[in-house]
Coordinates of N, CA and C in Angstrom, one line a residue:
Q12 N 142.0 -108.0 90.1 CA 141.5 -108.2 91.5 C 140.3 -109.3 91.4
V13 N 140.0 -109.9 92.6 CA 139.0 -110.9 92.6 C 137.6 -110.2 92.4
Q14 N 136.9 -110.8 91.4 CA 135.5 -110.3 91.2 C 134.6 -111.5 91.2
L15 N 133.5 -111.4 91.8 CA 132.4 -112.4 91.9 C 131.1 -111.6 91.6
V16 N 130.4 -112.1 90.5 CA 129.2 -111.4 90.0 C 128.1 -112.4 89.9
E17 N 127.1 -112.2 90.8 CA 125.9 -113.1 90.9 C 124.8 -112.5 90.0
S18 N 124.0 -113.5 89.5 CA 122.9 -113.2 88.7 C 121.8 -114.3 88.8
G19 N 120.6 -114.0 88.3 CA 119.6 -115.1 88.3 C 118.5 -114.9 89.3
G20 N 118.6 -114.0 90.2 CA 117.6 -113.8 91.3 C 116.3 -113.2 90.7
G21 N 115.3 -113.2 91.5 CA 114.0 -112.6 91.1 C 112.9 -112.9 92.0
L22 N 111.7 -112.7 91.5 CA 110.5 -113.0 92.3 C 109.9 -114.3 91.8
V23 N 109.6 -115.2 92.7 CA 109.0 -116.5 92.4 C 108.0 -116.9 93.4
Q24 N 107.0 -117.6 93.0 CA 106.0 -118.1 93.9 C 106.5 -119.3 94.7
P25 N 105.9 -119.5 95.9 CA 106.3 -120.7 96.6 C 106.1 -122.0 95.8
G26 N 107.1 -122.9 95.9 CA 107.1 -124.1 95.1 C 107.9 -123.9 93.8
G27 N 108.2 -122.7 93.4 CA 108.9 -122.4 92.2 C 110.4 -122.7 92.2
S28 N 111.1 -122.4 91.1 CA 112.5 -122.7 91.0 C 113.2 -121.5 90.4
L29 N 114.5 -121.4 90.8 CA 115.4 -120.4 90.2 C 116.8 -121.0 90.1
R30 N 117.6 -120.5 89.2 CA 119.0 -120.9 89.1 C 119.9 -119.7 89.1
L31 N 120.7 -119.7 90.1 CA 121.6 -118.6 90.3 C 123.0 -118.9 89.7
S32 N 123.6 -117.9 89.2 CA 125.0 -118.0 88.6 C 125.9 -117.0 89.3
C33 N 127.2 -117.4 89.4 CA 128.2 -116.6 89.9 C 129.4 -116.7 89.0
E34 N 129.7 -115.6 88.3 CA 130.9 -115.5 87.4 C 132.1 -115.0 88.2
A35 N 133.2 -115.8 88.1 CA 134.4 -115.5 88.9 C 135.5 -115.1 88.0
S36 N 136.3 -114.1 88.5 CA 137.5 -113.7 87.8 C 138.5 -113.2 88.7
G37 N 139.8 -113.0 88.3 CA 140.8 -112.5 89.1 C 141.5 -113.5 90.0
F38 N 141.2 -114.7 89.9 CA 141.9 -115.8 90.7 C 141.7 -117.1 90.0
T39 N 142.4 -118.1 90.4 CA 142.3 -119.4 89.7 C 141.1 -120.2 90.3
F40 N 140.0 -120.1 89.7 CA 138.7 -120.6 90.2 C 138.8 -122.0 90.5
S41 N 139.5 -122.8 89.7 CA 139.5 -124.3 89.9 C 140.2 -124.7 91.2
M42 N 140.9 -123.8 91.8 CA 141.7 -124.2 93.0 C 141.0 -123.9 94.3
F43 N 139.9 -123.3 94.2 CA 139.2 -122.9 95.4 C 137.9 -123.6 95.6
G44 N 137.6 -123.9 96.9 CA 136.2 -124.3 97.3 C 135.4 -123.0 97.2
M45 N 134.1 -123.2 96.9 CA 133.2 -122.1 96.7 C 131.9 -122.4 97.6
G46 N 131.3 -121.3 97.9 CA 130.0 -121.4 98.7 C 129.0 -120.4 98.3
W47 N 127.8 -120.7 98.5 CA 126.7 -119.8 98.4 C 126.2 -119.4 99.8
Y48 N 126.1 -118.1 100.0 CA 125.6 -117.5 101.3 C 124.3 -116.8 101.0
R49 N 123.6 -116.6 102.1 CA 122.4 -115.7 102.0 C 122.2 -114.9 103.3
Q50 N 121.6 -113.8 103.1 CA 121.2 -112.9 104.2 C 119.8 -112.5 104.0
G51 N 119.0 -112.9 105.0 CA 117.5 -112.6 104.9 C 117.3 -111.1 105.3
P52 N 116.0 -110.7 105.1 CA 115.6 -109.3 105.5 C 115.8 -109.0 106.9
G53 N 116.1 -107.7 107.2 CA 116.3 -107.4 108.6 C 117.8 -107.3 109.0
K54 N 118.2 -106.3 109.6 CA 119.6 -106.1 110.0 C 120.1 -107.1 110.9
E55 N 119.3 -107.7 111.7 CA 119.7 -108.7 112.7 C 120.0 -110.1 112.1
R56 N 119.6 -110.2 110.9 CA 119.8 -111.5 110.2 C 121.3 -111.7 109.8
E57 N 121.9 -112.8 110.2 CA 123.3 -113.1 109.9 C 123.3 -113.7 108.5
R58 N 124.5 -113.5 107.9 CA 124.8 -114.2 106.6 C 125.0 -115.6 106.9
E59 N 124.3 -116.5 106.2 CA 124.4 -117.9 106.5 C 124.9 -118.7 105.2
L60 N 125.7 -119.6 105.4 CA 126.1 -120.5 104.3 C 125.0 -121.5 104.0
V61 N 124.7 -121.7 102.8 CA 123.6 -122.6 102.4 C 124.2 -123.8 101.7
A62 N 125.3 -123.6 100.9 CA 125.8 -124.7 100.1 C 127.3 -124.5 99.8
S63 N 128.1 -125.6 99.7 CA 129.5 -125.4 99.4 C 129.9 -126.6 98.5
I64 N 130.9 -126.3 97.7 CA 131.5 -127.4 96.8 C 133.0 -127.3 96.8
W65 N 133.6 -128.4 96.8 CA 135.1 -128.4 96.7 C 135.6 -127.9 95.4
S66 N 136.9 -127.7 95.3 CA 137.5 -127.2 94.1 C 137.1 -128.0 92.9
K67 N 137.0 -129.3 93.1 CA 136.6 -130.2 92.0 C 135.2 -130.7 92.3
P68 N 134.3 -130.9 91.4 CA 133.0 -131.4 91.6 C 133.1 -132.8 92.3
G69 N 132.2 -133.1 93.1 CA 132.1 -134.4 93.7 C 132.0 -134.4 95.2
R70 N 132.1 -133.2 95.9 CA 131.9 -133.1 97.3 C 131.2 -131.8 97.5
E71 N 129.8 -132.0 97.7 CA 129.0 -130.9 98.0 C 128.4 -131.0 99.4
M72 N 128.1 -129.9 100.0 CA 127.5 -130.0 101.4 C 126.5 -128.9 101.4
Y73 N 125.4 -129.1 102.3 CA 124.3 -128.2 102.3 C 123.9 -128.0 103.8
A74 N 123.3 -126.8 104.0 CA 122.6 -126.6 105.2 C 121.4 -127.4 105.3
D75 N 121.0 -127.8 106.5 CA 119.8 -128.7 106.6 C 118.5 -128.0 106.0
S76 N 118.5 -126.7 106.1 CA 117.3 -126.0 105.7 C 117.1 -126.1 104.2
V77 N 118.1 -126.4 103.4 CA 118.0 -126.4 101.9 C 118.3 -127.8 101.3
K78 N 118.7 -128.7 102.2 CA 119.0 -130.1 101.7 C 117.9 -130.7 100.9
D79 N 118.2 -131.3 99.8 CA 117.2 -132.0 98.9 C 116.3 -131.0 98.1
R80 N 116.6 -129.7 98.3 CA 115.9 -128.7 97.5 C 116.9 -127.9 96.6
F81 N 118.1 -127.6 97.1 CA 119.1 -126.9 96.4 C 120.2 -127.8 95.9
T82 N 120.8 -127.4 94.8 CA 121.9 -128.1 94.3 C 123.0 -127.2 93.8
I83 N 124.2 -127.3 94.4 CA 125.3 -126.5 94.0 C 126.2 -127.2 93.0
S84 N 126.7 -126.5 92.0 CA 127.5 -127.1 91.0 C 128.5 -126.0 90.5
R85 N 129.5 -126.5 89.7 CA 130.4 -125.5 89.1 C 130.9 -126.0 87.8
D86 N 131.3 -125.0 87.0 CA 131.9 -125.3 85.7 C 133.3 -124.6 85.7
N87 N 134.3 -125.4 86.0 CA 135.7 -124.9 86.1 C 136.3 -124.4 84.8
A88 N 135.8 -124.9 83.7 CA 136.2 -124.4 82.4 C 135.7 -123.0 82.1
R89 N 134.6 -122.6 82.6 CA 134.0 -121.3 82.4 C 134.0 -120.4 83.6
N90 N 134.6 -120.9 84.7 CA 134.7 -120.1 86.0 C 133.3 -119.6 86.5
I91 N 132.4 -120.6 86.5 CA 131.0 -120.2 86.9 C 130.6 -121.2 88.0
L92 N 130.0 -120.6 89.0 CA 129.4 -121.4 90.1 C 127.9 -121.2 90.0
Y93 N 127.1 -122.3 90.2 CA 125.7 -122.3 90.1 C 125.0 -122.7 91.4
L94 N 123.7 -122.3 91.6 CA 122.9 -122.8 92.6 C 121.5 -123.0 92.0
Q95 N 121.1 -124.3 91.9 CA 119.7 -124.6 91.4 C 118.9 -124.7 92.7
M96 N 117.8 -123.9 92.7 CA 116.9 -123.9 93.9 C 115.5 -124.3 93.4
N97 N 115.1 -125.4 94.0 CA 113.7 -125.9 93.7 C 112.9 -125.9 94.9
N98 N 111.5 -126.0 94.7 CA 110.6 -126.0 95.8 C 110.9 -124.8 96.8
L99 N 111.0 -123.7 96.3 CA 111.3 -122.5 97.1 C 110.2 -122.2 98.1
K100 N 110.6 -121.7 99.2 CA 109.7 -121.3 100.3 C 109.9 -119.9 100.7
P101 N 108.9 -119.2 101.3 CA 109.0 -117.8 101.6 C 110.2 -117.6 102.5
E102 N 110.6 -118.5 103.3 CA 111.8 -118.3 104.2 C 113.1 -118.4 103.5
D103 N 113.1 -118.7 102.2 CA 114.3 -118.6 101.4 C 114.5 -117.2 100.9
T104 N 113.6 -116.3 101.1 CA 113.8 -114.9 100.7 C 115.0 -114.3 101.3
A105 N 116.0 -113.8 100.5 CA 117.2 -113.3 100.9 C 118.0 -112.8 99.8
V106 N 119.1 -112.1 100.1 CA 120.1 -111.8 99.1 C 121.2 -112.9 99.1
Y107 N 121.4 -113.5 97.9 CA 122.3 -114.6 97.8 C 123.6 -114.1 97.2
S108 N 124.7 -114.6 97.8 CA 126.0 -114.2 97.2 C 126.9 -115.4 97.3
C109 N 127.9 -115.3 96.4 CA 128.9 -116.4 96.4 C 130.2 -115.9 97.0
N110 N 131.0 -116.9 97.4 CA 132.3 -116.5 98.1 C 133.2 -117.7 98.0
R111 N 134.5 -117.4 97.9 CA 135.4 -118.5 98.1 C 135.3 -119.0 99.6
V112 N 135.6 -120.3 99.8 CA 135.6 -120.8 101.2 C 136.8 -121.6 101.5
T113 N 137.0 -121.7 102.8 CA 138.1 -122.6 103.4 C 137.5 -123.6 104.3
Y114 N 138.0 -124.8 104.2 CA 137.5 -125.9 105.0 C 138.4 -126.2 106.2
Y115 N 137.9 -126.0 107.4 CA 138.7 -126.3 108.6 C 138.5 -127.6 109.2
G116 N 137.7 -128.4 108.5 CA 137.4 -129.8 109.0 C 136.4 -130.4 108.0
N117 N 135.9 -131.5 108.3 CA 135.0 -132.3 107.4 C 133.5 -131.9 107.5
S118 N 133.1 -131.1 108.5 CA 131.7 -130.8 108.7 C 131.4 -129.5 108.1
F119 N 130.1 -129.3 107.8 CA 129.5 -128.1 107.2 C 129.8 -126.9 108.1
S120 N 129.8 -127.1 109.4 CA 130.0 -126.0 110.3 C 131.4 -125.5 110.4
Q121 N 132.3 -126.2 109.8 CA 133.7 -125.9 109.8 C 134.2 -125.2 108.5
I122 N 133.2 -124.7 107.7 CA 133.5 -124.0 106.5 C 133.5 -122.5 106.8
R123 N 134.4 -121.8 106.4 CA 134.5 -120.3 106.6 C 134.7 -119.6 105.3
P124 N 134.2 -118.4 105.1 CA 134.4 -117.6 103.9 C 135.9 -117.2 103.8
F125 N 136.4 -117.1 102.6 CA 137.7 -116.6 102.4 C 137.7 -115.4 101.5
G126 N 138.1 -114.3 102.0 CA 138.0 -113.1 101.2 C 136.6 -112.6 101.1
N127 N 136.4 -111.6 100.2 CA 135.1 -110.9 100.1 C 134.2 -111.7 99.1
G128 N 132.9 -111.6 99.3 CA 132.0 -112.2 98.3 C 131.5 -111.1 97.4
G129 N 130.6 -111.6 96.5 CA 130.0 -110.6 95.5 C 129.0 -109.7 96.1
Q130 N 128.4 -108.9 95.3 CA 127.3 -108.0 95.7 C 126.0 -108.7 96.0
G131 N 125.8 -109.8 95.4 CA 124.6 -110.6 95.7 C 123.5 -110.3 94.7
T132 N 122.5 -111.3 94.7 CA 121.3 -111.2 93.9 C 120.1 -111.5 94.8
Q133 N 119.1 -110.7 94.6 CA 117.9 -110.8 95.5 C 117.0 -111.9 95.0
V134 N 116.6 -112.8 96.0 CA 115.6 -113.8 95.7 C 114.4 -113.5 96.6
T135 N 113.3 -113.4 96.0 CA 112.0 -113.1 96.8 C 111.0 -114.2 96.5
V136 N 110.6 -114.9 97.5 CA 109.6 -116.0 97.3 C 108.3 -115.5 98.0
S137 N 107.3 -115.3 97.1 CA 106.0 -114.7 97.7 C 104.9 -115.0 96.7
V138 N 103.7 -115.1 97.2 CA 102.5 -115.3 96.3 C 102.2 -114.0 95.6

């Protein structure tokens, strides 16, 4: 079955960096677009897509809130998805999870999750 296991979260000060990893199994990783989602504290917070990457490296898209700070990448030989997060801010505090995605158009807003995501890894940005 499909398994997505995230790691790399933790507590970091504002301005710091973290690198998240997502190990994928149970499907042909290289054939799927992938995305990183996050859900901030509070039940009312929706899960939001922050970055996506096509099945082959070369087409990455980002939410405006993380553009120029986060970088998504993938290693199709090892079935791993990454998210490099730099210059972290308190508002980046959230549970981050990875998911397969489907593209319904060329814009970031037309990306939708496909199937279930992983359990997530907690990122806390605080002094």
